[in-house]
Structures are given as structure tokens and as C-alpha cells.
CSV table of C-alpha atoms in Angstrom, one decimal:
chain,number,residue,atom,x,y,z
S,1343,LYS,CA,23.0,3.7,-2.0
S,1344,ARG,CA,25.3,5.3,0.5
S,1345,PHE,CA,24.7,2.4,3.0
S,1346,LEU,CA,25.1,-0.3,0.3
S,1347,ARG,CA,28.5,1.1,-0.7
S,1348,HIS,CA,29.7,0.4,2.9
S,1349,GLY,CA,28.3,-3.1,2.9
S,1350,ILE,CA,25.1,-2.2,4.9
S,1351,GLY,CA,21.7,-3.3,3.6
S,1352,LEU,CA,18.3,-2.0,4.6
S,1353,HIS,CA,15.2,-4.3,4.3
S,1354,HIS,CA,11.7,-3.3,5.3
S,1355,ALA,CA,8.2,-2.9,3.9
S,1356,GLY,CA,8.7,0.9,3.3
S,1357,LEU,CA,11.3,0.3,0.7
S,1358,LEU,CA,10.5,-0.1,-3.0
S,1359,PRO,CA,10.4,-3.9,-3.9
S,1360,LYS,CA,13.3,-3.5,-6.3
S,1361,TYR,CA,15.5,-2.2,-3.5
S,1362,ARG,CA,14.6,-5.1,-1.2
S,1363,VAL,CA,15.3,-7.6,-4.0
S,1364,LEU,CA,18.7,-5.9,-4.6
S,1365,VAL,CA,19.6,-6.2,-0.9
S,1366,GLU,CA,18.6,-9.9,-0.9
S,1367,GLN,CA,20.7,-10.5,-4.0
S,1368,LEU,CA,23.8,-8.8,-2.6
S,1369,ALA,CA,23.4,-10.6,0.7
S,1370,GLN,CA,23.2,-14.0,-1.0
S,1371,LYS,CA,26.5,-13.2,-2.7
S,1372,GLY,CA,28.1,-12.4,0.6
S,1373,LEU,CA,28.6,-8.7,-0.2
S,1374,LEU,CA,26.8,-7.3,2.8
S,1375,LYS,CA,28.3,-7.3,6.3
S,1376,ILE,CA,25.2,-6.0,8.1
S,1377,ILE,CA,21.4,-6.0,7.2
S,1378,CYS,CA,19.1,-3.7,9.1
S,1379,GLY,CA,15.6,-5.1,8.7
S,1380,THR,CA,12.2,-5.7,10.3
S,1381,ASP,CA,10.9,-9.2,11.3
S,1382,THR,CA,9.7,-9.7,7.6
S,1383,LEU,CA,13.4,-10.4,6.8
S,1384,GLY,CA,13.1,-13.7,8.7
S,1385,VAL,CA,10.0,-14.9,6.7
S,1386,GLY,CA,10.1,-16.1,3.1
S,1387,VAL,CA,13.5,-14.6,2.3
S,1388,ASN,CA,16.6,-16.6,1.7
S,1389,VAL,CA,19.3,-14.4,3.3
S,1390,PRO,CA,22.4,-16.1,4.9
S,1391,ILE,CA,23.1,-14.5,8.4
S,1392,ARG,CA,25.7,-15.5,11.0
S,1393,THR,CA,24.4,-13.3,13.9
S,1394,VAL,CA,20.9,-12.1,14.6
S,1395,LEU,CA,20.7,-9.0,16.7
S,1396,LEU,CA,17.2,-8.2,18.1
S,1397,THR,CA,17.0,-4.6,19.2
S,1398,ARG,CA,13.7,-5.4,21.0
S,1399,LEU,CA,11.6,-8.3,21.9
S,1400,THR,CA,8.3,-6.6,21.2
S,1401,LYS,CA,6.4,-5.9,17.9
S,1402,TYR,CA,3.7,-3.4,16.8
S,1403,SER,CA,1.0,-5.4,15.2
S,1404,GLY,CA,-0.9,-2.5,13.7
S,1405,ALA,CA,-3.2,-2.2,16.7
S,1406,LYS,CA,-0.9,-2.5,19.8
S,1407,VAL,CA,2.6,-3.3,20.9
S,1408,ALA,CA,3.1,-6.8,22.3
S,1409,THR,CA,5.9,-9.3,23.0
S,1410,LEU,CA,7.0,-11.4,20.1
S,1411,THR,CA,5.1,-14.7,19.6
S,1412,ALA,CA,7.2,-17.8,19.9
S,1413,ARG,CA,6.6,-18.5,16.2
S,1414,ASP,CA,7.9,-15.1,15.1
S,1415,PHE,CA,10.9,-15.4,17.5
S,1416,HIS,CA,11.9,-18.8,16.2
S,1417,GLN,CA,11.4,-17.7,12.6
S,1418,ILE,CA,13.7,-14.7,13.0
S,1419,THR,CA,16.3,-16.3,15.2
S,1420,GLY,CA,16.4,-19.4,13.1
S,1421,ARG,CA,18.2,-17.4,10.4
S,1422,ALA,CA,21.3,-17.4,12.6
S,1423,GLY,CA,24.1,-19.6,11.1
S,1424,ARG,CA,24.9,-19.8,7.4
S,1425,LYS,CA,24.5,-23.2,5.8
S,1426,GLY,CA,27.9,-24.5,4.6
S,1427,PHE,CA,29.8,-21.7,6.3
S,1428,ASP,CA,29.0,-21.8,10.1
S,1429,ASP,CA,28.7,-24.6,12.5
S,1430,ILE,CA,27.0,-22.3,15.0
S,1431,GLY,CA,24.8,-19.2,14.8
S,1432,TYR,CA,24.6,-16.4,17.3
S,1433,VAL,CA,21.4,-14.6,18.6
S,1434,VAL,CA,21.8,-11.4,20.7
S,1435,ALA,CA,18.9,-9.5,22.3
S,1436,MET,CA,19.4,-5.9,23.4
S,1437,ALA,CA,18.0,-4.8,26.7
S,1438,PRO,CA,15.5,-1.8,26.8
S,1439,GLU,CA,17.2,1.6,26.4
S,1440,HIS,CA,16.3,2.8,30.0
S,1441,VAL,CA,17.7,-0.5,31.5
S,1442,VAL,CA,21.0,0.0,29.6
S,1443,GLU,CA,21.2,3.6,30.8
S,1444,ASN,CA,20.6,2.6,34.4
S,1445,ALA,CA,23.2,-0.1,34.2
S,1446,LYS,CA,25.7,2.4,32.9
S,1447,GLN,CA,25.0,4.7,35.8
S,1448,GLU,CA,25.4,1.9,38.3
S,1449,ALA,CA,28.7,0.9,36.7
S,1450,LYS,CA,29.9,4.5,36.8
S,1451,ALA,CA,29.1,4.6,40.6
S,1452,ALA,CA,31.4,1.6,40.9
S,1453,GLY,CA,29.7,0.3,44.1
S,1454,ASP,CA,30.1,3.7,45.9
S,1455,ALA,CA,27.2,3.7,48.4
S,1456,LYS,CA,26.8,7.5,48.4
S,1457,LYS,CA,26.7,7.7,44.6
S,1458,LEU,CA,24.3,4.8,44.4
S,1459,LYS,CA,22.0,6.5,46.9
S,1460,LYS,CA,22.0,9.7,44.9
S,1461,LEU,CA,21.4,7.8,41.6
S,1462,VAL,CA,18.2,8.7,39.8
S,1463,LYS,CA,17.1,5.8,37.7
S,1464,ARG,CA,15.7,6.5,34.3
S,1465,LYS,CA,12.0,5.4,34.0
S,1466,PRO,CA,10.6,3.6,30.9
S,1467,PRO,CA,8.5,5.7,28.5
S,1468,GLU,CA,4.8,6.0,29.1
S,1469,GLY,CA,2.9,3.0,27.7
S,1470,PHE,CA,6.2,1.1,27.2
S,1471,VAL,CA,5.9,-2.7,26.8
S,1472,GLY,CA,9.0,-4.1,28.4
S,1473,TRP,CA,11.0,-7.2,28.2
S,1474,SER,CA,13.9,-8.7,30.1
S,1475,GLY,CA,16.5,-11.5,30.0
S,1476,GLU,CA,13.8,-13.8,31.4
S,1477,THR,CA,11.6,-13.0,28.4
S,1478,PHE,CA,14.5,-13.9,26.1
S,1479,THR,CA,15.0,-17.2,27.9
S,1480,LYS,CA,11.4,-18.1,27.8
S,1481,LEU,CA,11.0,-17.4,24.1
S,1482,GLN,CA,13.9,-19.7,23.3
S,1483,SER,CA,12.2,-22.7,24.8
S,1484,ALA,CA,8.6,-21.8,24.2
S,1485,ALA,CA,6.5,-24.0,22.0
S,1486,PRO,CA,5.1,-22.4,18.8
S,1487,GLU,CA,1.5,-21.3,19.0
S,1488,PRO,CA,-0.9,-23.7,17.4
S,1489,LEU,CA,-1.9,-23.0,13.8
S,1490,VAL,CA,-5.4,-21.7,13.4
S,1491,SER,CA,-7.4,-22.1,10.2
S,1492,ARG,CA,-8.2,-18.7,8.4
S,1493,PHE,CA,-10.3,-20.2,5.7
S,1494,GLN,CA,-12.7,-17.7,4.2
S,1495,VAL,CA,-15.1,-17.9,1.2
S,1496,THR,CA,-14.8,-14.9,-1.0
S,1497,HIS,CA,-16.0,-13.7,-4.4
S,1498,ALA,CA,-12.5,-14.2,-5.8
S,1499,MET,CA,-12.4,-17.7,-4.6
S,1500,LEU,CA,-15.8,-18.5,-6.0
S,1501,LEU,CA,-14.9,-17.1,-9.4
S,1502,GLN,CA,-11.7,-19.1,-9.5
S,1503,VAL,CA,-13.3,-22.4,-8.4
S,1504,LEU,CA,-16.5,-22.1,-10.4
S,1505,SER,CA,-14.6,-21.3,-13.6
S,1506,ARG,CA,-12.8,-24.6,-13.5
S,1507,LYS,CA,-13.5,-27.2,-16.2
S,1508,GLY,CA,-16.1,-29.7,-14.9
S,1509,ASP,CA,-18.4,-29.3,-12.0
S,1510,GLY,CA,-17.3,-26.1,-10.2
S,1511,CYS,CA,-20.1,-26.2,-7.7
S,1512,ARG,CA,-19.0,-29.7,-6.6
S,1513,ALA,CA,-15.4,-28.6,-6.4
S,1514,MET,CA,-16.4,-25.7,-4.1
S,1515,GLN,CA,-18.3,-28.1,-1.8
S,1516,HIS,CA,-15.2,-30.4,-1.6
S,1517,LEU,CA,-13.0,-27.4,-0.8
S,1518,ILE,CA,-15.2,-26.4,2.1
S,1519,ALA,CA,-15.5,-30.0,3.3
S,1520,ASP,CA,-11.7,-30.5,3.2
S,1521,SER,CA,-10.9,-27.3,5.1
S,1522,HIS,CA,-9.6,-27.4,8.7
S,1523,GLU,CA,-12.8,-25.9,10.1
S,1524,THR,CA,-15.3,-27.2,12.7
S,1525,THR,CA,-18.6,-28.7,11.5
S,1526,ALA,CA,-20.4,-25.5,12.5
S,1527,GLN,CA,-17.9,-23.3,10.6
S,1528,LYS,CA,-18.2,-25.5,7.5
S,1529,LYS,CA,-22.0,-25.1,7.6
S,1530,ALA,CA,-21.6,-21.3,7.9
S,1531,HIS,CA,-19.1,-21.2,5.0
S,1532,THR,CA,-21.5,-23.2,2.8
S,1533,THR,CA,-24.3,-20.7,3.6
S,1534,ARG,CA,-22.0,-17.8,2.8
S,1535,ALA,CA,-20.9,-19.5,-0.5
S,1536,TRP,CA,-24.5,-19.7,-1.7
S,1537,GLN,CA,-25.1,-16.1,-0.7
S,1538,LEU,CA,-22.1,-15.0,-2.7
S,1539,PHE,CA,-23.0,-17.3,-5.6
S,1540,ARG,CA,-26.5,-15.8,-5.9
S,1541,SER,CA,-25.1,-12.2,-5.8
S,1542,LEU,CA,-22.8,-13.0,-8.7
S,1543,LEU,CA,-25.6,-14.7,-10.6
S,1544,GLU,CA,-28.0,-11.7,-10.1
S,1545,ARG,CA,-25.5,-9.3,-11.4
S,1546,LYS,CA,-24.7,-11.5,-14.4
S,1547,ILE,CA,-21.1,-11.7,-13.5
S,1548,ILE,CA,-21.4,-15.5,-14.0
S,1549,GLU,CA,-23.9,-17.2,-16.3
S,1550,ILE,CA,-25.4,-20.7,-16.3
S,1551,ARG,CA,-24.6,-22.4,-19.6
S,1552,PRO,CA,-27.3,-24.3,-21.5
S,1553,LYS,CA,-27.2,-28.0,-20.9
S,1554,ALA,CA,-26.0,-28.6,-24.5
S,1555,GLU,CA,-22.7,-26.7,-23.7
S,1556,HIS,CA,-21.9,-28.5,-20.4
S,1557,ALA,CA,-19.7,-31.0,-22.0
S,1558,HIS,CA,-17.5,-28.3,-23.6
S,1559,GLY,CA,-16.8,-26.0,-20.6
S,1560,GLY,CA,-18.8,-26.9,-17.4
S,1561,LYS,CA,-22.0,-25.6,-16.1
S,1562,LEU,CA,-20.9,-21.9,-15.6
S,1563,ARG,CA,-19.0,-19.2,-17.4
S,1564,LEU,CA,-17.9,-15.7,-16.8
S,1565,ASN,CA,-19.9,-12.9,-18.5
S,1566,ILE,CA,-18.4,-12.5,-22.0
S,1567,ASP,CA,-18.7,-8.7,-21.7
S,1568,LEU,CA,-16.2,-8.6,-18.9
S,1569,GLN,CA,-12.4,-8.3,-19.3
S,1570,ASP,CA,-10.5,-11.6,-19.6
S,1571,ASP,CA,-8.6,-11.1,-16.3
S,1572,PHE,CA,-11.8,-9.9,-14.5
S,1573,SER,CA,-11.4,-10.4,-10.7
S,1574,LEU,CA,-13.1,-9.6,-7.4
S,1575,ASN,CA,-10.1,-9.8,-5.2
S,1576,HIS,CA,-11.5,-7.5,-2.5
S,1577,THR,CA,-14.3,-8.3,-0.1
S,1578,LEU,CA,-16.3,-5.2,-1.1
S,1579,SER,CA,-15.6,-5.5,-4.9
S,1580,LEU,CA,-19.3,-6.2,-5.4
S,1581,TYR,CA,-20.2,-2.9,-3.7
S,1582,LEU,CA,-17.9,-1.1,-6.2
S,1583,LEU,CA,-19.7,-2.7,-9.1
S,1584,ASP,CA,-23.2,-1.8,-7.7
S,1585,THR,CA,-22.2,1.8,-6.9
S,1586,LEU,CA,-20.6,2.5,-10.2
S,1587,ALA,CA,-24.0,2.4,-11.8
S,1588,LEU,CA,-25.1,5.3,-9.5
S,1589,LEU,CA,-22.4,7.7,-10.7
S,1590,ASP,CA,-23.1,10.3,-13.4
S,1591,SER,CA,-20.8,9.4,-16.3
S,1592,ALA,CA,-21.4,13.0,-17.7
S,1593,SER,CA,-20.0,14.6,-14.6
S,1594,PRO,CA,-16.6,16.2,-14.9
S,1595,THR,CA,-15.6,14.5,-11.6
S,1596,TYR,CA,-16.7,11.0,-12.9
S,1597,PRO,CA,-13.1,9.6,-13.3
S,1598,LEU,CA,-12.1,11.0,-9.8
S,1599,ASP,CA,-15.3,9.5,-8.2
S,1600,ILE,CA,-14.4,6.1,-9.6
S,1601,LEU,CA,-11.0,6.4,-8.0
S,1602,THR,CA,-12.6,7.3,-4.7
S,1603,LEU,CA,-14.9,4.3,-4.8
S,1604,ILE,CA,-11.9,2.0,-5.6
S,1605,GLU,CA,-9.8,3.5,-2.8
S,1606,SER,CA,-12.8,3.0,-0.4
S,1607,ILE,CA,-12.7,-0.8,-0.7
S,1608,LEU,CA,-9.0,-1.0,-0.1
S,1609,GLU,CA,-7.1,-1.3,3.2
S,1610,ASN,CA,-6.0,2.0,4.7
S,1611,PRO,CA,-2.2,2.8,4.3
S,1612,ASP,CA,-2.2,4.4,7.8
S,1613,LEU,CA,1.2,6.1,7.6
S,1614,ILE,CA,0.2,8.0,4.4
S,1615,LEU,CA,-3.2,9.0,5.9
S,1616,ARG,CA,-1.5,10.3,9.1
S,1617,ARG,CA,0.8,12.4,7.0
S,1618,GLN,CA,-2.2,13.8,5.1
S,1619,LEU,CA,-3.8,14.7,8.4
S,1620,ASP,CA,-0.7,16.3,9.7
S,1621,ALA,CA,-0.4,18.5,6.6
S,1622,LEU,CA,-4.0,19.5,6.9
S,1623,LYS,CA,-3.6,20.3,10.6
S,1624,THR,CA,-0.5,22.4,9.9
S,1625,GLU,CA,-2.4,24.3,7.2
S,1626,LYS,CA,-5.5,24.9,9.3
S,1627,MET,CA,-3.4,26.0,12.3
S,1628,ALA,CA,-1.7,28.7,10.2
S,1629,GLU,CA,-5.1,29.9,9.0
S,1630,MET,CA,-6.7,30.0,12.4
S,1631,LYS,CA,-3.6,31.7,13.9
S,1632,GLN,CA,-3.9,34.4,11.2
S,1633,GLN,CA,-7.6,34.8,12.0
S,1634,GLY,CA,-6.7,35.4,15.7
S,1635,ILE,CA,-8.5,32.4,17.1
S,1636,GLU,CA,-7.5,31.5,20.7
S,1637,PHE,CA,-5.0,28.6,21.2
S,1638,GLU,CA,-7.5,26.4,23.1
S,1639,GLU,CA,-10.1,26.8,20.4
S,1640,ARG,CA,-7.6,26.1,17.7
S,1641,ILE,CA,-6.5,22.8,19.3
S,1642,ALA,CA,-10.2,21.8,19.8
S,1643,LYS,CA,-10.9,22.4,16.1
S,1644,LEU,CA,-7.8,20.5,15.0
S,1645,ASP,CA,-9.0,17.4,17.0
S,1646,GLU,CA,-12.1,17.4,14.9
S,1647,LEU,CA,-10.2,17.2,11.6
S,1648,GLU,CA,-9.9,14.0,9.5
S,1649,TYR,CA,-7.8,13.1,6.5
S,1650,PRO,CA,-9.6,13.9,3.2
S,1651,LYS,CA,-12.6,11.7,2.5
S,1652,PRO,CA,-14.2,12.8,-0.8
S,1653,GLN,CA,-17.9,11.8,-1.4
S,1654,ARG,CA,-18.1,10.6,2.2
S,1655,GLU,CA,-21.9,11.1,2.6
S,1656,PHE,CA,-22.5,9.3,-0.8
S,1657,ILE,CA,-20.2,6.4,0.1
S,1658,TYR,CA,-21.5,5.9,3.6
S,1659,GLY,CA,-25.1,6.1,2.5
S,1660,THR,CA,-24.8,3.7,-0.4
S,1661,PHE,CA,-22.7,1.3,1.7
S,1662,ALA,CA,-25.4,1.2,4.4
S,1663,THR,CA,-28.0,0.3,1.7
S,1664,PHE,CA,-25.7,-2.3,0.3
S,1665,CYS,CA,-25.2,-3.9,3.8
S,1666,THR,CA,-29.0,-4.2,4.3
S,1667,LEU,CA,-29.3,-6.2,1.1
S,1668,HIS,CA,-26.2,-8.4,1.7
S,1669,PRO,CA,-25.9,-9.8,5.2
S,1670,TRP,CA,-22.7,-11.6,4.2
S,1671,VAL,CA,-20.9,-8.3,4.5
S,1672,GLY,CA,-20.7,-8.8,8.2
S,1673,GLN,CA,-18.0,-6.7,10.0
S,1674,GLU,CA,-16.5,-5.4,6.8
S,1675,SER,CA,-16.4,-1.6,6.6
S,1676,ILE,CA,-15.9,1.0,3.9
S,1677,ARG,CA,-12.8,3.2,4.1
S,1678,PRO,CA,-13.1,6.4,2.0
S,1679,LYS,CA,-9.8,8.2,1.4
S,1680,SER,CA,-8.0,10.2,-1.3
S,1681,ILE,CA,-4.5,9.2,-2.2
S,1682,VAL,CA,-4.4,8.3,-5.9
S,1683,ARG,CA,-7.3,10.7,-6.5
S,1684,GLU,CA,-5.2,13.5,-4.9
S,1685,MET,CA,-2.3,12.6,-7.2
S,1686,VAL,CA,-4.5,12.7,-10.3
S,1687,GLU,CA,-6.5,15.7,-9.2
S,1688,ASN,CA,-3.4,17.8,-8.4
S,1689,TYR,CA,-1.2,16.4,-11.3
S,1690,VAL,CA,1.4,14.9,-8.9
S,1691,ASP,CA,3.7,12.1,-9.9
S,1692,PHE,CA,5.2,9.4,-7.6
S,1693,ALA,CA,8.3,11.4,-6.6
S,1694,GLY,CA,6.3,14.6,-6.2
S,1695,TYR,CA,3.8,12.9,-3.8
S,1696,VAL,CA,6.7,11.3,-1.8
S,1697,LYS,CA,8.3,14.7,-1.4
S,1698,LEU,CA,4.9,16.4,-0.6
S,1699,TYR,CA,4.2,14.2,2.4
S,1700,GLU,CA,7.9,13.2,3.3
S,1701,LEU,CA,7.3,9.5,2.5
S,1702,GLU,CA,10.9,8.8,1.7
S,1703,ARG,CA,10.9,5.9,4.2
S,1704,ALA,CA,7.5,4.6,3.1
S,1705,GLU,CA,7.8,4.6,-0.7
S,1706,GLY,CA,6.9,0.9,-0.7
S,1707,VAL,CA,3.6,1.6,1.1
S,1708,LEU,CA,2.6,4.2,-1.4
S,1709,LEU,CA,3.6,2.0,-4.4
S,1710,ARG,CA,1.6,-0.9,-3.1
S,1711,HIS,CA,-1.5,1.3,-2.7
S,1712,ILE,CA,-1.1,2.7,-6.2
S,1713,SER,CA,-0.7,-0.9,-7.5
S,1714,SER,CA,-3.8,-2.1,-5.7
S,1715,VAL,CA,-5.8,0.8,-7.2
S,1716,HIS,CA,-4.5,0.1,-10.7
S,1717,LYS,CA,-5.4,-3.6,-10.4
S,1718,VAL,CA,-8.9,-2.9,-9.3
S,1719,LEU,CA,-9.3,-0.3,-12.1
S,1720,ALA,CA,-7.9,-2.7,-14.7
S,1721,GLN,CA,-9.5,-6.0,-13.5
S,1722,THR,CA,-12.7,-5.1,-11.6
S,1723,VAL,CA,-14.2,-2.0,-13.2
S,1724,PRO,CA,-16.1,-3.2,-16.3
S,1725,PRO,CA,-15.1,-1.7,-19.7
S,1726,ALA,CA,-18.5,-0.2,-20.1
S,1727,SER,CA,-17.8,2.1,-17.1
S,1728,LYS,CA,-14.6,3.4,-18.5
S,1729,ASN,CA,-14.7,6.6,-20.6
S,1730,GLU,CA,-11.7,8.1,-22.3
S,1731,ASP,CA,-10.6,10.0,-19.1
S,1732,VAL,CA,-10.8,6.8,-17.0
S,1733,GLN,CA,-8.8,4.9,-19.5
S,1734,GLU,CA,-6.2,7.7,-19.5
S,1735,ILE,CA,-5.9,7.4,-15.8
S,1736,GLU,CA,-5.5,3.6,-16.0
S,1737,ASP,CA,-2.7,3.9,-18.6
S,1738,TRP,CA,-1.0,6.7,-16.6
S,1739,LEU,CA,-1.0,4.5,-13.4
S,1740,ALA,CA,0.5,1.6,-15.4
S,1741,GLY,CA,3.2,3.9,-16.7
S,1742,LEU,CA,3.8,5.3,-13.2
S,1743,LEU,CA,4.2,1.8,-11.7
S,1744,ARG,CA,6.4,0.7,-14.6
S,1745,GLY,CA,8.6,3.8,-14.3
S,1746,THR,CA,8.9,3.6,-10.5
S,1747,ASP,CA,9.3,-0.1,-10.0
S,1748,SER,CA,8.4,-2.6,-12.7
S,1749,SER,CA,8.7,-5.6,-10.3
S,1750,LEU,CA,5.1,-5.4,-9.3
S,1751,LEU,CA,3.8,-5.5,-12.9
S,1752,ASP,CA,6.4,-8.2,-13.7
S,1753,GLU,CA,5.0,-10.3,-10.9
S,1754,TRP,CA,1.4,-9.8,-12.2
S,1755,GLU,CA,2.4,-10.9,-15.7
S,1756,ARG,CA,4.3,-13.9,-14.2
S,1757,LEU,CA,1.1,-15.0,-12.4
S,1758,LYS,CA,-1.0,-14.6,-15.6
S,1759,ASN,CA,1.5,-16.4,-17.8
S,1760,PRO,CA,3.9,-19.0,-16.2
S,1761,ASP,CA,6.1,-18.9,-19.4
S,1762,TRP,CA,6.5,-15.1,-19.2
S,1763,LYS,CA,10.1,-13.8,-18.8
S,1764,PRO,CA,11.1,-10.2,-18.0
S,1765,LEU,CA,13.4,-8.2,-20.3
S,1766,GLU,CA,17.1,-8.5,-19.5
S,1767,ASP,CA,18.3,-6.0,-16.9
S,1768,ASP,CA,20.6,-3.8,-18.9
S,1769,ALA,CA,21.0,-0.2,-17.6
S,1770,ASP,CA,22.4,1.0,-20.9
S,1771,LYS,CA,19.6,-0.4,-23.0
S,1772,ALA,CA,16.7,0.4,-20.6
S,1773,PRO,CA,16.0,4.0,-22.0
S,1774,GLU,CA,15.9,2.6,-25.6
S,1775,ALA,CA,13.6,-0.2,-24.6
S,1776,ILE,CA,10.9,2.2,-23.3
S,1777,ASP,CA,9.1,4.4,-25.7
S,1778,ILE,CA,7.0,6.8,-23.6
S,1779,THR,CA,5.2,8.1,-26.8
S,1780,LYS,CA,3.9,4.7,-27.7
S,1781,ASN,CA,0.8,4.9,-25.5
S,1782,LYS,CA,-1.0,8.2,-26.4
S,1783,ARG,CA,-3.1,8.4,-23.2
S,1784,GLU,CA,-0.1,7.7,-20.9
S,1785,PHE,CA,2.0,10.2,-22.8
S,1786,THR,CA,-0.7,12.9,-22.6
S,1787,ALA,CA,-1.0,12.4,-18.9
S,1788,LEU,CA,2.8,12.6,-18.4
S,1789,ILE,CA,3.0,15.9,-20.4
S,1790,ARG,CA,0.1,17.4,-18.4
S,1791,ILE,CA,1.9,16.6,-15.1
S,1792,GLU,CA,5.2,18.1,-16.3
S,1793,ILE,CA,3.4,21.3,-17.4
S,1794,PHE,CA,1.7,21.6,-14.0
S,1795,ARG,CA,5.0,21.0,-12.1
S,1796,PHE,CA,6.5,23.8,-14.1
S,1797,LEU,CA,3.6,26.2,-13.5
S,1798,ARG,CA,3.5,25.4,-9.8
S,1799,SER,CA,7.2,26.1,-9.4
S,1800,LEU,CA,6.7,29.5,-11.2
S,1801,ALA,CA,3.7,30.4,-9.1
S,1802,ALA,CA,5.6,29.6,-5.9
S,1803,GLY,CA,8.6,31.6,-7.0
S,1804,ARG,CA,10.8,28.5,-7.1
S,1805,TYR,CA,12.7,29.5,-10.3
S,1806,ASP,CA,15.5,27.0,-9.7
S,1807,ALA,CA,13.0,24.1,-9.7
S,1808,ALA,CA,11.3,25.5,-12.8
S,1809,ALA,CA,14.6,25.9,-14.6
S,1810,GLU,CA,15.5,22.3,-14.1
S,1811,LEU,CA,12.3,21.3,-16.0
S,1812,VAL,CA,13.0,23.5,-19.0
S,1813,ALA,CA,16.7,23.5,-19.4
S,1814,PRO,CA,18.7,25.2,-20.9
S,1815,TRP,CA,16.8,28.1,-19.6
S,1816,THR,CA,18.3,29.7,-16.4
S,1817,GLU,CA,16.7,31.0,-13.3
S,1818,ASP,CA,17.4,34.6,-14.3
S,1819,GLN,CA,15.8,34.1,-17.7
S,1820,LEU,CA,12.6,32.6,-16.2
S,1821,LEU,CA,12.5,35.4,-13.6
S,1822,GLU,CA,12.7,38.1,-16.4
S,1823,LEU,CA,10.0,36.3,-18.5
S,1824,THR,CA,7.7,35.9,-15.5
S,1825,GLU,CA,8.0,39.6,-14.5
S,1826,ALA,CA,7.4,40.7,-18.0
S,1827,TYR,CA,4.3,38.4,-18.1
S,1828,TYR,CA,2.9,39.9,-14.8
S,1829,GLN,CA,3.5,43.4,-16.1
S,1830,GLU,CA,1.5,42.6,-19.3
S,1831,HIS,CA,-1.3,41.0,-17.2
S,1832,GLU,CA,-1.6,43.4,-14.3
S,1833,ARG,CA,-5.0,41.8,-13.3
S,1834,LEU,CA,-3.0,38.7,-12.0
């Protein structure tokens, strides 16, 4: 907000989607002078830009830092020059920081031989992947890398194609035949398609219609006991369905265990997991320091720590068994973690979790993970596996997403129904349009979280934070009430 008021926009994956959309809208209206963004700003976003300034010519791909590809470079720099406004666009690339610093020192020496001799040049950081003016020139004239087919047969694709009217199997064969793959790869895709098809058939996710019904809806149909928007959008969704049957529905941790299984088949949001590990290390370091453990031993033990992985033995064991029965799994791996589970288990809302792990610059990453968990819970977990507690979590997650940023849910509805239109954006009417008591499960979860926020603040002695939740009570009143309570309950 502070930057936007000065005509400066921020645009990166860590922002909530609604903020990125706002920046795009303001830029299209010409209300922003500067936009600070990542390379994603140059892909799929219509933002008019006169000058593109590249602070570096390298990019972290998630595994390593490497020089920009010619395609990425052209995509980003191609934004320079506003259609209908400019007859030329400008692209500027900054030199590495240590190169700039050395150039400043040389300029300060002003050609003095003695000063130049004494000059100590600044070295690049360890592991630094550098670039130069030559790199900039080469990228300008480099030919884009050839496109490579990434065609993959998945359960989600099979469900979509096989559910078409007519002969879904024939349509799948044509899809593989028309792909830009080699003959050997097409043969492998066909084999994999049959393996996946048999796995869906064995679990009765799809059923073969009687011949008499072929004329009305094709040869196959989705199991009528599954939800209308049932999907298997993740490679290991079938593992989730198989393993759900192994959980004890009478266990008090059953809803949390379902969340753990769901999070295990999703990609790792690395930044959040690193913050979890950092918090755990800080806590353990304080404990070991209090116990008088030597520094070297403390460091060694900290290196052994991992971010929380609930039910890890159960998950790794069942996944190993699943892999032996399904060779199509290949290189896919299971990824146990606890993010949404931790939020539910500790009664923490979105803002509380962001504050807990200092994720202010990565809110979008957290929101996307929560959205993925909610979609799997709503679309993949069968209704028969959802008791009242699980349904309450599903409704709470929907309310959490809606209250934080409804754009993800709006996009979901838009994909399900092309004629769907969102409610008009009216800040004054928004509070009246949302009735938080309408959904009993969601409302119950919200109340529980607020109560735990209040009690946590009292237990930690943060009476100012507690007073904000129960206005018009003051800090002094809460302090008096708490002291009186402790006097009455000396055992505490």
C-alpha cells in the first residue's frame, strides 16, 4: 500500500493473487511509474512497460543458479516499449555488484598509478554465477532454445478423456498418436495409459457401462458414489485413495492424518519448510543450551533435525508397498510435511501462521498450498471417508481462502462454470454480503480459533493482544481478572 501510493508496484509469486491483479490493473491504466517484479512479470501478463531494467542476468531455477535462457531473456525484454505510446523500448542490464564497486574505486583513483597499485578489488561472493556485457550481447542475438514436448499421461488426463461422450478409449489413443513424441515414447505412453486405466478400473473409480447404455453416454462412466467434481489432479492421488482405507476412522487424530496424507502428495513449498526448520532449530538450540550441552555437540544435533513430518514411518512404509504394486509411479516420491495440519492442530489462522514464521513476503506461497490441500480434500477424498470433523476442516479451509483472497476460489468456479460471474467488487457492501454464521461448521471452527488466540495471548502474558480480541476490555482489566483466576486456582 505504501509503495502503491508512490506509484511503485510489486509483482512476484510471494504476493497474494489479489495484490498482483491490482498491480496489473493499475499498470494498465498508466498509474504506476515503476514495477519491481520477477521474471514471471514478463510471461502471460499484459503490462505496458517503456524500460526494462534487469538487475541480474541469472536466475534461480529451484535447484541451481544459472544464466537466463534466450527464451526467458527475450520474453522479459520483449516487454520494453508500450504499444501506441512508444516507438522504441529500452533494456538495461546492471553489472554484478562487485564489478560496480571495483569500477567506482578505479574511477576514484582517477588514473593515479600509486592509488591503482594499492587498490584491493572486491571479489565475487562464494558460488557466485557471474555475467558480463558480453553475456548481455550474446543473449540479445541468441536463438531461442527448441521447444521440447512435455506430454505425460496422468490419472487426471485419463478421467477427462474417458468421460467424454463417445469412445473415450479411442480418443485417448488419438491423443497419444498426435502428440509431439518419438515412436518409442508414444509406445511407452500407451503402456502407461493402460496401467493407469486398469488401476482406475480395479478401484471402481470408473465403471464399464452395459452395452445397452453405450448409445446414451459412452462405454465408461465415473463411479456414481464419488463427488460430481471428483478429480485425480496429482500423480500420487491414487496412493491417497488407497491409504485412506488404512486409517482408523475412530482415532481422534483421523482428520489430521487425512491432512498429512494430502500434504504428502503435494509439492513442497520449500520456503515455508525452511522457516519451520529454522524455528525448530532455534527452539532446540535454546533447550540444549539450557541443558549445558557443548557447542559442537549442539551444532551436530541441529544438523540432524528435519522439518515436521507426522506419520513419516507409516507414510514411507505404505508408499514403498504402493510402488511395488504400481510400476508406473517411476521416479515420483512422497513428501510428508505438516503445514495445514499444523494450522488446524494449533488453531492458527492465515494471518497468525504468516506472523508465526515471518512469511510476510511469501503469503502467496502459503495461500497456494492451502488452496491445493482444500482442492484435494474437496475433489479427491471420497465422501465416505469424511466424518463430521473432516467436513468441518474442509469448510473452514474454504472460508479461510475466501476471507484471505477469494480470487483462487473464483477461478475454480469459473473453470467449473463458464457462465459464472463474481459478485461486484464493492468495499462498502462486502461485509453485508458475507454471513459467517451461515455455514455452521465453518463458523464453529472460526469461534474455536478466536478462543485459542485469546487464551494463548493470556498464557503468554500478552494482555494487549488479548484485549484487542475482547474489546472493550482493557489490558488492566484482563490483568486483574487473570491474577484473580490464578489466585483461585493455585494449582496452575
